[in-house]
PDB file of C-alpha atoms in Angstrom:
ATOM      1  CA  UNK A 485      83.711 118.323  68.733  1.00 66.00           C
ATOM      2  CA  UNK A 486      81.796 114.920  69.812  1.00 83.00           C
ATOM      3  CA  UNK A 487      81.916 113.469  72.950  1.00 85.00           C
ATOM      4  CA  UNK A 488      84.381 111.603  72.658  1.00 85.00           C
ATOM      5  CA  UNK A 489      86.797 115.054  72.007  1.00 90.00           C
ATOM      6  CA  UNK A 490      85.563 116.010  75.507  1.00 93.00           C
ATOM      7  CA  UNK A 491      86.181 112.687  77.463  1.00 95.00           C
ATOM      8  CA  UNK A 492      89.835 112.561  76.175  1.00 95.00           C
ATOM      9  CA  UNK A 493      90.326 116.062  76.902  1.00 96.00           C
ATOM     10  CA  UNK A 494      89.274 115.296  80.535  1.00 97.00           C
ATOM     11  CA  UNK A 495      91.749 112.649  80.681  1.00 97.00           C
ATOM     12  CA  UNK A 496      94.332 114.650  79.434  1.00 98.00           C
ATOM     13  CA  UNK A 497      93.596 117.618  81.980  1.00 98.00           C
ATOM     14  CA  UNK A 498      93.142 115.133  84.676  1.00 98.00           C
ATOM     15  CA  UNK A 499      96.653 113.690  84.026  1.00 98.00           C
ATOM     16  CA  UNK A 500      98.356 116.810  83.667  1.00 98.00           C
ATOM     17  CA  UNK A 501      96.610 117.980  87.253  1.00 98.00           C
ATOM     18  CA  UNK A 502      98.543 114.531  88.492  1.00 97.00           C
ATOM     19  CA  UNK A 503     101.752 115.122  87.225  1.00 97.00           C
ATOM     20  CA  UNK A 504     101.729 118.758  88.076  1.00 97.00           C
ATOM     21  CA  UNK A 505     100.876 117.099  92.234  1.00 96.00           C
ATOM     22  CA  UNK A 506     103.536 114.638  91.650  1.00 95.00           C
ATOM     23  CA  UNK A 507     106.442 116.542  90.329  1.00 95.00           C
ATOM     24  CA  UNK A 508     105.476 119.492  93.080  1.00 96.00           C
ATOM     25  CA  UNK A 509     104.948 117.057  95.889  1.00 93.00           C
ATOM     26  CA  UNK A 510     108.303 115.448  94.826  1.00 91.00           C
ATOM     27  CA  UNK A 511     110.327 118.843  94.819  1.00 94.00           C
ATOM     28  CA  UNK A 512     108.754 120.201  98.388  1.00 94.00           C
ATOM     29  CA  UNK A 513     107.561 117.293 100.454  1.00 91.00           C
ATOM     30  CA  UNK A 514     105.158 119.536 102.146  1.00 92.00           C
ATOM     31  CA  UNK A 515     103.219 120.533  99.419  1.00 93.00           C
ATOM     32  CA  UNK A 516      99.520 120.217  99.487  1.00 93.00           C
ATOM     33  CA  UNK A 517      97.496 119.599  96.821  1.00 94.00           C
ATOM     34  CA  UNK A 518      93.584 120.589  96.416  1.00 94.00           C
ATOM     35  CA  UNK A 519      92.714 116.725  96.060  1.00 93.00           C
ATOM     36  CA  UNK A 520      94.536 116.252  99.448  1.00 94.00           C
ATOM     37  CA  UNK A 521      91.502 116.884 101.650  1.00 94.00           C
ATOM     38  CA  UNK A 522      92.894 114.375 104.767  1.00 91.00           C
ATOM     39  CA  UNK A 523      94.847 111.123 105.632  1.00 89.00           C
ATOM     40  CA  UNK A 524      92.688 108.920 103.470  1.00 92.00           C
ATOM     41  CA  UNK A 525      91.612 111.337 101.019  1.00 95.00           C
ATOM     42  CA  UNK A 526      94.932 112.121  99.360  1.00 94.00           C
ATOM     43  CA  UNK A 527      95.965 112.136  95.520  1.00 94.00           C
ATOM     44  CA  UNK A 528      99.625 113.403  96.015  1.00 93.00           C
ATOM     45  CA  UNK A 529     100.169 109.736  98.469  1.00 92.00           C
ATOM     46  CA  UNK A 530      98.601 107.870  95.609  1.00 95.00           C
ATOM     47  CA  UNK A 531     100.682 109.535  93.013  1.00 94.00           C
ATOM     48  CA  UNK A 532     103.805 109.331  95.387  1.00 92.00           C
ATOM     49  CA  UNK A 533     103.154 105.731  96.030  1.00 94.00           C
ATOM     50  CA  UNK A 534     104.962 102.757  94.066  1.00 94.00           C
ATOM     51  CA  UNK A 535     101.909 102.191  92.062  1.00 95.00           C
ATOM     52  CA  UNK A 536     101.556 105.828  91.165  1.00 95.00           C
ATOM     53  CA  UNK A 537     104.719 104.922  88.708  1.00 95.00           C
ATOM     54  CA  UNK A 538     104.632 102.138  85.505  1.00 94.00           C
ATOM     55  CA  UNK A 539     101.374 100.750  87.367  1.00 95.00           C
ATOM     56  CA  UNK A 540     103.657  99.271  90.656  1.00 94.00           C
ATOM     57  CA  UNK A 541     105.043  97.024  87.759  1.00 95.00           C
ATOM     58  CA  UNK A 542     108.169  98.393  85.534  1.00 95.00           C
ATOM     59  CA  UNK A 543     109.826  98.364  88.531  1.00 92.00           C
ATOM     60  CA  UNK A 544     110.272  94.768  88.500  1.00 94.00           C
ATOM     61  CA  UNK A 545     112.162  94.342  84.989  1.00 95.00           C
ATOM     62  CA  UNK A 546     113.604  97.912  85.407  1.00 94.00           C
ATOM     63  CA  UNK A 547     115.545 100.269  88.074  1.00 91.00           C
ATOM     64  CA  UNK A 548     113.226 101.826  89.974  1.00 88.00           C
ATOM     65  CA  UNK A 549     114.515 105.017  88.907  1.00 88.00           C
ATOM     66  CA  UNK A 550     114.630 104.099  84.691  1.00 92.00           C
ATOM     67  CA  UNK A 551     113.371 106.000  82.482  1.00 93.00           C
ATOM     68  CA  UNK A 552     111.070 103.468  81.636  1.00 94.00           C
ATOM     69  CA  UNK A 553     109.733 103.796  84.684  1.00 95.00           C
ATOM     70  CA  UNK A 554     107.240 107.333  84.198  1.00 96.00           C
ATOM     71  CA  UNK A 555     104.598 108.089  86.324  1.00 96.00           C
ATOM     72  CA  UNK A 556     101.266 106.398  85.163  1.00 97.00           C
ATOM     73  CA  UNK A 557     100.433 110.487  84.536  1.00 97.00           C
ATOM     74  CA  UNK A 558     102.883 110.688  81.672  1.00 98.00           C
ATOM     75  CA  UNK A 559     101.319 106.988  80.315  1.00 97.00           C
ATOM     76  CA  UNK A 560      98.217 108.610  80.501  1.00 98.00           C
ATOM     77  CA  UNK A 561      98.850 111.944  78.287  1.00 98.00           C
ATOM     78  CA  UNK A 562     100.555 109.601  76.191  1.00 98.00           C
ATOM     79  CA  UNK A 563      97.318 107.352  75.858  1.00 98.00           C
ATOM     80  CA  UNK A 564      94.485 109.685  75.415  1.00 98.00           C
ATOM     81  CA  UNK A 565      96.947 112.166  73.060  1.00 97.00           C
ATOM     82  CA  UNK A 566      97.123 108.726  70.778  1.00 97.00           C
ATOM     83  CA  UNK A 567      93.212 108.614  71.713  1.00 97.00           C
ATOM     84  CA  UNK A 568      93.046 111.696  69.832  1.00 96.00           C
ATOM     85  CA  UNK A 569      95.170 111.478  67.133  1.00 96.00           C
ATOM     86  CA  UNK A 570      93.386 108.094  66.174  1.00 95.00           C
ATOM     87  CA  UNK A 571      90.206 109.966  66.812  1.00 93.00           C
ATOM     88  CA  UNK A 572      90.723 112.277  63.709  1.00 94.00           C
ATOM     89  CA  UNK A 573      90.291 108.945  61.720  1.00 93.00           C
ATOM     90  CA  UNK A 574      86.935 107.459  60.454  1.00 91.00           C
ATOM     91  CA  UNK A 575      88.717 103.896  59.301  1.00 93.00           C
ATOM     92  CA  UNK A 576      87.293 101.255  60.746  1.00 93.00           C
ATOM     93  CA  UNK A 577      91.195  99.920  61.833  1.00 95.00           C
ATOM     94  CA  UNK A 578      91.252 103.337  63.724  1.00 95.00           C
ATOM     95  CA  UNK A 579      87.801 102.486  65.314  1.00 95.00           C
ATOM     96  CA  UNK A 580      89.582  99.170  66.377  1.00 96.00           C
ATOM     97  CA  UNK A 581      92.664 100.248  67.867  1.00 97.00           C
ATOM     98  CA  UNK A 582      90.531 103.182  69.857  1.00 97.00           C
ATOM     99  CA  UNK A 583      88.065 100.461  71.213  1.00 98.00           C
ATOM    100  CA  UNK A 584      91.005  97.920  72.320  1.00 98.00           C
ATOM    101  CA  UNK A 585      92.835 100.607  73.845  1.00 98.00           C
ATOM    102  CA  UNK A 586      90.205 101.513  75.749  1.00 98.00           C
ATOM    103  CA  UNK A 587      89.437  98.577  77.131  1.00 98.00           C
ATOM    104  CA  UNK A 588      93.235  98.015  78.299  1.00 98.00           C
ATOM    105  CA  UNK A 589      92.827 101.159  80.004  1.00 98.00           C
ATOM    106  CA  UNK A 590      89.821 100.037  81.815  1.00 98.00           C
ATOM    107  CA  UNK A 591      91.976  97.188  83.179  1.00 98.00           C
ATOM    108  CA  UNK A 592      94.053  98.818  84.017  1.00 97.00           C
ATOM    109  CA  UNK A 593      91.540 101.248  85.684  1.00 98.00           C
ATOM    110  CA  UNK A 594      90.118  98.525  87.437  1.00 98.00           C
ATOM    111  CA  UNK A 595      93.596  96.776  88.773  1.00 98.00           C
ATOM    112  CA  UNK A 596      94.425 100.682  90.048  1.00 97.00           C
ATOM    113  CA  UNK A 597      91.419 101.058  91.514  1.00 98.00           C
ATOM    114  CA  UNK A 598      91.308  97.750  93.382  1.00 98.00           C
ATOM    115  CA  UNK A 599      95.158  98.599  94.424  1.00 97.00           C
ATOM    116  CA  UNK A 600      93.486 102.006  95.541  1.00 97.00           C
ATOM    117  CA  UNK A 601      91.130 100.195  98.085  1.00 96.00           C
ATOM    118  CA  UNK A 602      92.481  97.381  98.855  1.00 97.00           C
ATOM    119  CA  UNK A 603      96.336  97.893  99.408  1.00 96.00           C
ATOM    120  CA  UNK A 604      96.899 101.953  99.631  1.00 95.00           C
ATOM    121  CA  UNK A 605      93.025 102.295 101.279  1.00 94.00           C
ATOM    122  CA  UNK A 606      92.793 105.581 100.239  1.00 94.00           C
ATOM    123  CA  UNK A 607      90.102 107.930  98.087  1.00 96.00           C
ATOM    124  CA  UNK A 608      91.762 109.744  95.172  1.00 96.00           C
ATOM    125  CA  UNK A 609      89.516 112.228  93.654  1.00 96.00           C
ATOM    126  CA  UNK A 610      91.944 112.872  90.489  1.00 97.00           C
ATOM    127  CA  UNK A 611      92.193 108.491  90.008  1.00 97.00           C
ATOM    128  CA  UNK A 612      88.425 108.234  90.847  1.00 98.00           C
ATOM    129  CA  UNK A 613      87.938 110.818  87.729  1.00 98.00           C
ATOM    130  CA  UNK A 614      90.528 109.016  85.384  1.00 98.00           C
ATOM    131  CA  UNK A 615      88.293 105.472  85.805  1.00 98.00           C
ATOM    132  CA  UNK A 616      85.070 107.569  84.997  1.00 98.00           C
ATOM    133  CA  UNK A 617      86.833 109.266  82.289  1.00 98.00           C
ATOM    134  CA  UNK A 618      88.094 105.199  80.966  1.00 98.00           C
ATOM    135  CA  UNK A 619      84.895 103.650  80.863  1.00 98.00           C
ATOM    136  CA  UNK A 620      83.302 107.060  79.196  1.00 98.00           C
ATOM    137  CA  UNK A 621      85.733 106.807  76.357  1.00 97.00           C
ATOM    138  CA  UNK A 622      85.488 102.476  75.981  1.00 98.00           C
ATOM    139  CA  UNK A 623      81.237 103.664  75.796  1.00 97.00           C
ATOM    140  CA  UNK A 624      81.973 106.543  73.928  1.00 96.00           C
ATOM    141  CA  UNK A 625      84.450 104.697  71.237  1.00 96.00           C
ATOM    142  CA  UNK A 626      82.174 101.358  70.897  1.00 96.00           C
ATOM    143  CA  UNK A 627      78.952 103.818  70.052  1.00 95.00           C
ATOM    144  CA  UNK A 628      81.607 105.328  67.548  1.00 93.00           C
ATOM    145  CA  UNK A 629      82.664 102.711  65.876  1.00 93.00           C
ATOM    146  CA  UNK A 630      79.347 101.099  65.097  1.00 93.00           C
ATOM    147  CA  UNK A 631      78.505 104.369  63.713  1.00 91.00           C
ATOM    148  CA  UNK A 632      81.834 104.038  61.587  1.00 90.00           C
ATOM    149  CA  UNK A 633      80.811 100.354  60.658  1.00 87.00           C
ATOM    150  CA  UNK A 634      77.166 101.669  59.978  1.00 86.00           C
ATOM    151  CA  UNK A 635      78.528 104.632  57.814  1.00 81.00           C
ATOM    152  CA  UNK A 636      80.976 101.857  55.512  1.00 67.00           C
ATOM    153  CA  UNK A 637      78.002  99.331  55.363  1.00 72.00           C
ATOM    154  CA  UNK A 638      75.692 102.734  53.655  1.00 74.00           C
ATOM    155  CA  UNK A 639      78.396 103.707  51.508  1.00 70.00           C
ATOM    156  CA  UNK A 640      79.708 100.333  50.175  1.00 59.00           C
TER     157      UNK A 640
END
């Protein structure tokens, strides 16, 4: 298992974590989660926020309560599940896709994390990991595909 096995695994766990403190704080409005540690350090408020579902933007082309409107937890096990799948390739198209995915999700990393400061102005400790966990996997996947290109250069 490379590294890049272990930084999508993270962001898988991490994203479960967050829908597992979504789904609970939705069902009992008093539940605490462990990344709650005050009024400005609180991942179930960030999760629980408008921006905590289809990025704060579905709900502009859809009902706020559409299906296509998931919590950006389910994107996220969506995304690095795909991350793995494509993983298990060594074609260069598969190198590709993982690269350009990964830097979407560091976008959209960095337009969550800005809405994190700047609008919610509050620390999540679960969304703090995810961005780490983004940028590993855009490093992680460019080092891998230049091996991939390196490995196709040898052999052809």
């Amino acid at each position: 298992m490379g590294a890049a096995d272990l930084v999508r695994r993270r962001g898988v766990s991490l994203n479960i974590y967050a829908l597992h403190v979504e789904l609970s704080r939705e069902s009992n409005p008093e539940y605490r989660a462990m990344c709650d540690l005050g009024e400005s350090v609180s991942c179930s408020k960030v999760f629980t926020s408008r921006w905590g579902r289809g990025f704060g933007l579905v709900q502009f082309f859809v009902a706020k309560d559409s299906a296509l409107n998931q919590p950006n937890s389910v994107l996220g096990i969506i995304f690095y599940s795909l991350q793995m799948c494509l993983g298990l390739s060594l074609s260069k198209k598969a190198a590709i896709c993982l690269v350009l995915s990964s830097w979407v999700s560091v976008a959209g990393s960095l337009y969550l994390a800005s809405i994190l400061a700047f609008v919610l102005g509050d620390f999540c400790m679960v969304c703090v990991s995810t961005y780490i966990v983004n940028f590993a996997l855009l490093f992680t996947n460019l080092k891998r595909r230049r091996a991939i290109e390196g490995m196709k250069e040898k052999a052809g």
